[in-house]
Short mmCIF file of C-alpha atoms in Angstrom, two decimals:
data_model
loop_
_atom_site.label_atom_id
_atom_site.label_comp_id
_atom_site.label_asym_id
_atom_site.label_seq_id
_atom_site.Cartn_x
_atom_site.Cartn_y
_atom_site.Cartn_z
CA MET A 1190 19.27 26.46 -45.01
CA ILE A 1191 21.55 25.53 -42.24
CA LYS A 1192 24.15 28.21 -41.44
CA LYS A 1193 26.36 28.27 -38.36
CA GLY A 1194 24.50 25.44 -36.83
CA LYS A 1195 21.12 27.11 -37.07
CA LEU A 1196 18.39 26.58 -39.05
CA PHE A 1197 17.24 29.16 -41.62
CA GLY A 1198 20.13 31.09 -39.60
CA LYS A 1199 17.39 31.39 -36.48
CA ILE A 1200 16.63 28.33 -34.60
CA HIS A 1201 19.72 26.34 -33.10
CA ILE A 1202 19.51 22.63 -34.34
CA VAL A 1203 20.64 21.44 -30.75
CA ASP A 1204 17.57 23.10 -29.64
CA ILE A 1205 15.38 21.24 -32.37
CA LEU A 1206 16.49 17.90 -31.43
CA ALA A 1207 16.13 18.87 -27.63
CA PHE A 1208 12.30 19.77 -27.92
CA VAL A 1209 11.94 16.67 -30.52
CA VAL A 1210 12.65 14.39 -27.59
CA LEU A 1211 10.70 16.34 -25.26
CA VAL A 1212 7.88 15.98 -27.37
CA GLY A 1213 8.57 12.30 -27.18
CA VAL A 1214 8.69 12.40 -23.54
CA ILE A 1215 5.52 14.13 -23.14
CA VAL A 1216 3.75 11.80 -25.75
CA ILE A 1217 4.71 8.51 -23.91
CA ASN A 1218 3.41 10.24 -20.49
CA VAL A 1219 0.27 11.28 -21.52
CA GLY A 1220 -0.17 7.67 -23.05
CA SER A 1221 -0.07 6.69 -19.27
CA PHE A 1222 -2.87 8.71 -18.73
CA SER A 1223 -4.96 7.79 -21.60
CA PRO A 1224 -8.58 8.03 -21.62
CA ALA A 1225 -9.00 4.36 -21.57
CA LYS A 1226 -6.99 3.90 -18.26
CA ILE A 1227 -8.73 6.90 -16.76
CA THR A 1228 -12.02 5.16 -17.28
CA SER A 1229 -10.66 2.15 -16.16
CA TYR A 1230 -9.61 3.75 -12.64
CA SER A 1231 -12.71 5.40 -12.45
CA GLN A 1232 -14.71 2.38 -12.81
CA GLY A 1233 -13.33 0.80 -9.98
CA LYS A 1234 -15.55 0.51 -6.91
CA VAL A 1235 -15.04 -0.69 -3.55
CA VAL A 1236 -16.76 -3.85 -2.24
CA LYS A 1237 -16.34 -5.63 1.16
CA ILE A 1238 -16.09 -9.63 0.62
CA GLN A 1239 -15.92 -12.83 2.71
CA TYR A 1240 -13.99 -15.40 0.89
CA GLU A 1241 -12.36 -18.89 1.83
CA VAL A 1242 -9.29 -20.50 1.09
CA ILE A 1243 -7.63 -23.92 1.38
CA THR A 1244 -3.99 -23.86 1.95
CA TYR A 1245 -1.36 -26.25 0.87
CA GLU A 1246 -0.05 -28.45 3.42
CA TYR A 1247 2.20 -27.45 6.00
CA SER A 1248 3.77 -28.55 9.38
CA PRO A 1249 0.79 -27.37 12.12
CA LEU A 1250 3.15 -25.35 13.73
CA VAL A 1251 2.98 -23.11 10.71
CA PHE A 1252 -0.44 -22.25 11.32
CA GLU A 1253 0.01 -21.40 15.14
CA ARG A 1254 -0.14 -17.88 14.60
CA LEU A 1255 -3.33 -17.81 12.28
CA ILE A 1256 -5.83 -16.85 14.52
CA PRO A 1257 -9.29 -14.77 13.85
CA GLY A 1258 -9.06 -11.41 14.08
CA THR A 1259 -5.05 -10.81 12.35
CA VAL A 1260 -5.11 -8.46 9.96
CA LEU A 1261 -3.69 -9.05 6.60
CA ALA A 1262 -0.37 -7.50 5.13
CA GLN A 1263 1.25 -6.81 2.04
CA ASP A 1264 4.49 -6.00 1.98
CA LYS A 1265 5.41 -2.91 4.47
CA LYS A 1266 1.74 -2.21 4.71
CA TYR A 1267 -1.20 -3.31 6.38
CA LEU A 1268 -4.60 -3.98 4.32
CA ASP A 1269 -8.07 -3.53 5.51
CA GLY A 1270 -8.67 -7.43 5.73
CA LYS A 1271 -8.82 -9.94 8.49
CA ILE A 1272 -9.02 -13.63 9.35
CA LEU A 1273 -12.37 -14.49 10.67
CA ASP A 1274 -11.76 -18.26 11.00
CA ILE A 1275 -9.47 -20.73 10.74
CA GLU A 1276 -10.10 -24.93 10.80
CA ILE A 1277 -7.09 -27.11 10.40
CA LEU A 1278 -7.88 -30.02 8.08
CA ASP A 1279 -6.06 -33.35 7.55
CA LYS A 1280 -4.02 -33.54 4.39
CA VAL A 1281 -5.37 -36.89 2.74
CA ILE A 1282 -3.07 -38.95 0.53
CA SER A 1283 -3.20 -42.31 -1.34
CA LEU A 1284 -0.81 -44.76 -1.75
CA VAL A 1285 -0.63 -48.42 -2.54
CA ASP A 1286 0.46 -50.70 0.05
CA ASN A 1287 2.29 -54.14 -0.15
CA ASN A 1288 -0.82 -56.02 -0.86
CA GLY A 1289 -1.58 -53.94 -3.87
CA GLU A 1290 -4.28 -52.32 -1.81
CA ILE A 1291 -4.84 -48.61 -2.17
CA VAL A 1292 -4.44 -46.73 1.22
CA THR A 1293 -6.30 -43.46 1.93
CA ALA A 1294 -5.19 -41.85 4.94
CA ALA A 1295 -4.23 -38.27 6.60
CA HIS A 1296 -0.61 -37.48 5.94
CA PRO A 1297 1.02 -37.88 9.18
CA LEU A 1298 3.41 -34.91 9.21
CA TYR A 1299 1.28 -32.24 7.65
CA LYS A 1300 -2.06 -30.48 7.60
CA LYS A 1301 -3.72 -27.78 5.97
CA ALA A 1302 -6.29 -25.23 6.69
CA HIS A 1303 -9.62 -24.02 5.83
CA ILE A 1304 -9.30 -20.00 6.38
CA THR A 1305 -12.08 -17.48 6.12
CA LEU A 1306 -11.51 -13.92 5.48
CA GLU A 1307 -12.98 -10.59 5.25
CA ALA A 1308 -11.89 -7.87 3.36
CA THR A 1309 -12.62 -4.48 1.71
CA VAL A 1310 -11.38 -4.72 -2.08
CA LEU A 1311 -11.39 -2.89 -5.25
CA TYR A 1312 -13.42 -4.16 -7.88
CA GLU A 1313 -11.64 -3.15 -11.44
CA ASP A 1314 -11.01 -4.69 -14.56
CA GLU A 1315 -13.31 -7.45 -13.82
CA ALA A 1316 -11.72 -8.56 -10.75
CA TYR A 1317 -11.65 -8.22 -6.68
CA LYS A 1318 -8.24 -6.76 -5.80
CA LEU A 1319 -6.61 -6.67 -2.35
CA GLY A 1320 -3.36 -4.99 -2.50
CA ASN A 1321 -1.33 -6.55 -5.36
CA GLN A 1322 -3.47 -9.93 -5.43
CA GLU A 1323 -6.64 -10.80 -7.06
CA VAL A 1324 -9.39 -12.70 -5.35
CA ARG A 1325 -10.66 -15.29 -7.61
CA GLU A 1326 -12.12 -18.62 -6.91
CA GLY A 1327 -9.24 -21.42 -7.65
CA LYS A 1328 -6.65 -18.61 -8.03
CA PRO A 1329 -3.41 -19.39 -6.01
CA TYR A 1330 -3.51 -16.92 -2.89
CA PHE A 1331 -0.66 -15.57 -0.52
CA ILE A 1332 -2.28 -14.87 3.15
CA ILE A 1333 0.28 -12.55 4.33
CA THR A 1334 0.06 -11.13 8.03
CA GLU A 1335 2.72 -10.08 10.34
CA TRP A 1336 3.45 -13.18 11.16
CA ASN A 1337 2.70 -15.88 8.41
CA ASN A 1338 3.04 -16.06 4.61
CA ILE A 1339 0.90 -18.84 3.60
CA SER A 1340 -0.03 -20.50 -0.17
CA ALA A 1341 -3.28 -21.12 -0.82
CA ILE A 1342 -6.16 -21.48 -3.18
CA VAL A 1343 -9.35 -19.40 -3.14
CA THR A 1344 -12.28 -21.47 -2.92
CA ASN A 1345 -15.18 -19.15 -2.57
CA ILE A 1346 -15.99 -15.42 -2.47
CA GLU A 1347 -19.14 -14.12 -1.30
CA ILE A 1348 -19.91 -10.10 -1.79
CA ILE A 1349 -21.13 -8.91 1.85
CA GLU A 1350 -21.26 -5.33 0.85
CA GLU A 1351 -21.45 -3.16 -2.30
CA MET B 332 22.74 40.53 -22.46
CA LYS B 333 21.84 37.76 -24.27
CA LYS B 334 18.39 37.15 -25.48
CA PHE B 335 16.00 34.28 -23.65
CA ASN B 336 15.68 31.19 -25.69
CA ILE B 337 12.30 30.13 -26.16
CA ILE B 338 13.56 26.24 -26.37
CA ASP B 339 15.56 26.93 -22.90
CA GLY B 340 12.37 28.00 -21.40
CA ILE B 341 10.52 24.79 -22.33
CA VAL B 342 12.95 22.91 -21.11
CA VAL B 343 13.32 24.46 -17.91
CA LEU B 344 9.37 24.24 -17.44
CA LEU B 345 9.62 20.86 -18.19
CA LEU B 346 12.66 19.91 -16.17
CA ILE B 347 10.23 21.48 -13.26
CA VAL B 348 7.20 19.81 -14.12
CA VAL B 349 9.49 16.08 -14.25
CA GLY B 350 11.01 17.29 -10.94
CA VAL B 351 7.53 17.98 -9.07
CA GLY B 352 5.82 15.17 -10.51
CA ALA B 353 8.87 12.71 -9.04
CA TYR B 354 8.60 14.58 -5.79
CA VAL B 355 4.93 13.64 -5.27
CA TYR B 356 5.18 9.99 -6.71
CA LEU B 357 8.03 9.29 -4.18
CA THR B 358 6.65 10.86 -1.14
CA LYS B 359 3.06 9.89 -1.90
CA ASP B 360 1.78 8.11 1.36
CA ASP B 361 -0.36 4.74 -0.16
CA SER B 362 -0.43 2.88 2.90
CA ILE B 363 -3.55 2.63 5.15
CA SER B 364 -1.86 3.27 8.45
CA ALA B 365 1.49 4.56 9.15
CA VAL B 366 4.51 2.25 8.81
CA GLU B 367 6.64 1.57 12.16
CA THR B 368 10.29 1.15 10.82
CA GLY B 369 13.45 0.33 12.63
CA LYS B 370 15.19 -2.99 14.08
CA THR B 371 13.32 -5.37 16.32
CA GLU B 372 14.26 -9.00 18.05
CA VAL B 373 13.15 -11.93 16.80
CA THR B 374 12.86 -15.46 17.60
CA PHE B 375 11.84 -17.96 15.10
CA ILE B 376 12.09 -21.45 14.15
CA ALA B 377 13.52 -22.57 10.70
CA GLN B 378 13.39 -26.36 9.22
CA ALA B 379 15.26 -27.68 6.57
CA ASP B 380 14.39 -31.25 5.26
CA GLY B 381 16.39 -33.88 3.69
CA VAL B 382 20.13 -32.87 4.51
CA LEU B 383 22.87 -35.16 4.16
CA ASP B 384 23.69 -36.60 7.63
CA SER B 385 27.55 -35.76 6.96
CA VAL B 386 26.76 -32.05 7.22
CA VAL B 387 24.64 -31.66 10.09
CA ASP B 388 27.52 -31.91 12.73
CA THR B 389 28.69 -28.54 11.57
CA LEU B 390 25.67 -26.87 12.96
CA LYS B 391 26.09 -26.08 16.50
CA VAL B 392 24.53 -23.51 19.23
CA GLY B 393 26.04 -20.07 19.30
CA ASP B 394 27.02 -20.26 15.69
CA GLN B 395 26.30 -17.04 13.88
CA ILE B 396 23.69 -16.42 11.08
CA ILE B 397 25.57 -15.25 7.74
CA GLY B 398 23.83 -12.93 5.68
CA ASN B 399 24.89 -11.55 2.36
CA GLY B 400 28.79 -12.01 2.87
CA TYR B 401 28.66 -10.77 6.16
CA TYR B 402 27.67 -11.74 10.29
CA GLU B 403 24.36 -10.97 10.97
CA ASP B 404 23.14 -9.95 14.75
CA ALA B 405 21.76 -13.53 15.22
CA THR B 406 22.51 -16.82 16.48
CA ILE B 407 21.35 -20.15 16.76
CA VAL B 408 19.89 -20.93 20.47
CA ASP B 409 18.55 -24.56 19.53
CA VAL B 410 19.39 -27.49 17.10
CA LEU B 411 17.20 -30.53 16.79
CA VAL B 412 18.41 -33.11 14.48
CA GLU B 413 16.00 -36.04 13.53
CA ASP B 414 16.00 -38.63 10.91
CA SER B 415 14.18 -37.53 7.63
CA CYS B 416 11.04 -39.76 7.15
CA ARG B 417 9.24 -40.94 3.98
CA ILE B 418 5.78 -42.15 4.09
CA ASP B 419 4.99 -46.15 2.94
CA ALA B 420 1.71 -47.82 2.83
CA VAL B 421 2.06 -51.10 5.01
CA ASN B 422 -0.91 -53.48 5.25
CA GLY B 423 -3.38 -50.64 4.88
CA GLU B 424 -2.06 -48.30 7.19
CA LEU B 425 0.31 -45.45 6.31
CA ILE B 426 3.86 -45.59 8.29
CA LEU B 427 6.62 -43.18 8.83
CA VAL B 428 9.82 -44.79 7.55
CA GLU B 429 13.01 -42.95 8.79
CA THR B 430 16.01 -42.46 6.68
CA PRO B 431 19.36 -42.21 8.58
CA GLU B 432 21.12 -40.77 5.71
CA LEU B 433 19.19 -37.62 5.44
CA LYS B 434 18.26 -35.48 8.42
CA LYS B 435 15.52 -33.06 9.17
CA VAL B 436 17.33 -30.07 11.01
CA THR B 437 14.85 -27.79 13.26
CA VAL B 438 17.02 -24.71 14.33
CA THR B 439 15.52 -22.01 16.68
CA ILE B 440 17.11 -18.52 15.67
CA SER B 441 17.56 -15.35 17.96
CA GLY B 442 18.71 -12.07 16.78
CA THR B 443 17.87 -8.35 15.61
CA ALA B 444 16.07 -7.95 12.56
CA ASN B 445 14.90 -5.17 10.19
CA LYS B 446 11.21 -3.94 10.64
CA TYR B 447 9.03 -2.20 8.04
CA GLY B 448 5.67 -2.51 9.39
CA PRO B 449 4.37 -5.83 8.94
CA TYR B 450 7.41 -7.05 7.43
CA ILE B 451 10.39 -8.39 9.47
CA ASP B 452 13.83 -9.34 7.21
CA LEU B 453 17.01 -10.73 8.49
CA ALA B 454 19.62 -10.85 5.97
CA GLY B 455 17.01 -10.05 3.51
CA GLN B 456 15.04 -13.06 4.03
CA GLU B 457 11.23 -12.40 5.43
CA ILE B 458 10.75 -13.90 8.75
CA LYS B 459 7.37 -15.14 8.67
CA GLY B 460 5.62 -18.64 9.37
CA GLY B 461 5.58 -20.44 6.26
CA SER B 462 8.29 -18.21 4.21
CA GLY B 463 11.00 -20.09 2.56
CA TYR B 464 14.38 -19.61 4.85
CA THR B 465 18.31 -20.67 4.22
CA ILE B 466 19.86 -21.70 7.06
CA ARG B 467 23.27 -20.42 6.85
CA THR B 468 26.19 -20.14 8.95
CA GLN B 469 29.90 -20.31 8.32
CA PHE B 470 30.37 -23.75 7.73
CA PHE B 471 26.56 -24.72 6.66
CA GLU B 472 23.91 -23.89 4.49
CA ALA B 473 20.37 -25.57 3.93
CA GLY B 474 17.21 -24.21 2.13
CA GLY B 475 13.94 -25.03 4.39
CA LYS B 476 11.17 -22.87 5.76
CA ILE B 477 10.18 -20.83 8.68
CA LEU B 478 8.00 -23.03 10.81
CA THR B 479 6.85 -20.01 13.10
CA LEU B 480 7.74 -17.07 14.36
CA ILE B 481 7.74 -17.27 18.11
CA GLU B 482 8.54 -13.67 19.18
CA LYS B 483 9.37 -10.35 18.51
CA ALA B 484 10.08 -7.20 20.38
CA GLY B 485 6.82 -5.94 22.21
CA ASN B 486 4.79 -9.06 21.43
#
């Protein structure tokens, strides 16, 4: 059957192995473009949303460059989104004092911010996606601009345009 | 002349397809606007809190910033050392209590950074207000945060 390294004396065994490897590579790549994934991409639609976030506590100086109109970014590119409004809030904390009473007051060093943003996002896989982040109420969110990278939580989403 | 082998032909064809695919993937423009790259001059304020008081005296104006094993084109132009504070509640009020054994170090750093569109890095660290940042010189290192990016070239 195998004579001089050739199957049936005609096809070289090394060529068969190469062919098998190539078929494997093709099958794996075709899997990446399976109908399920193609359908998923084709179902994505562009939506304009307005959303709000509350940041974690920071030194007030950190918020200095977060001004309305600042464009959102991700890594090395800008995104189709911007800051609409920012309101600096007290970071309220509670401690028990020397008399055993609970004292609730503003943190003397840190503030947080309530920020309203607007963006054109992709709605796909049941999620609103801006760059590599999902915008979902309760989900952690990074407000990234040319000047800042701030951690926040999404508190509200409103669809403006579908 | 040797006869053309069909398997070799398929291999060559697939290599061409893979090569074209790789070229398209690596050169695709997935940005919304053109990205400006190059060097930029930056000045920013970084802060590290809770630093041992015995080590802060090694930090001085003029100290050069250390990157990944080499000096960066960036120096410390201002140093402010204060006592770290903790918060206590006394008689119904919140008060700041200074802790002299721990210091809050605030430095202003000026230098040349790499710019890739909205992304700026110095010694592999992102320079944005709110980002984590390690202040590192030849004799000092402390982890902290960038408070604000004061200015960069053209702004």
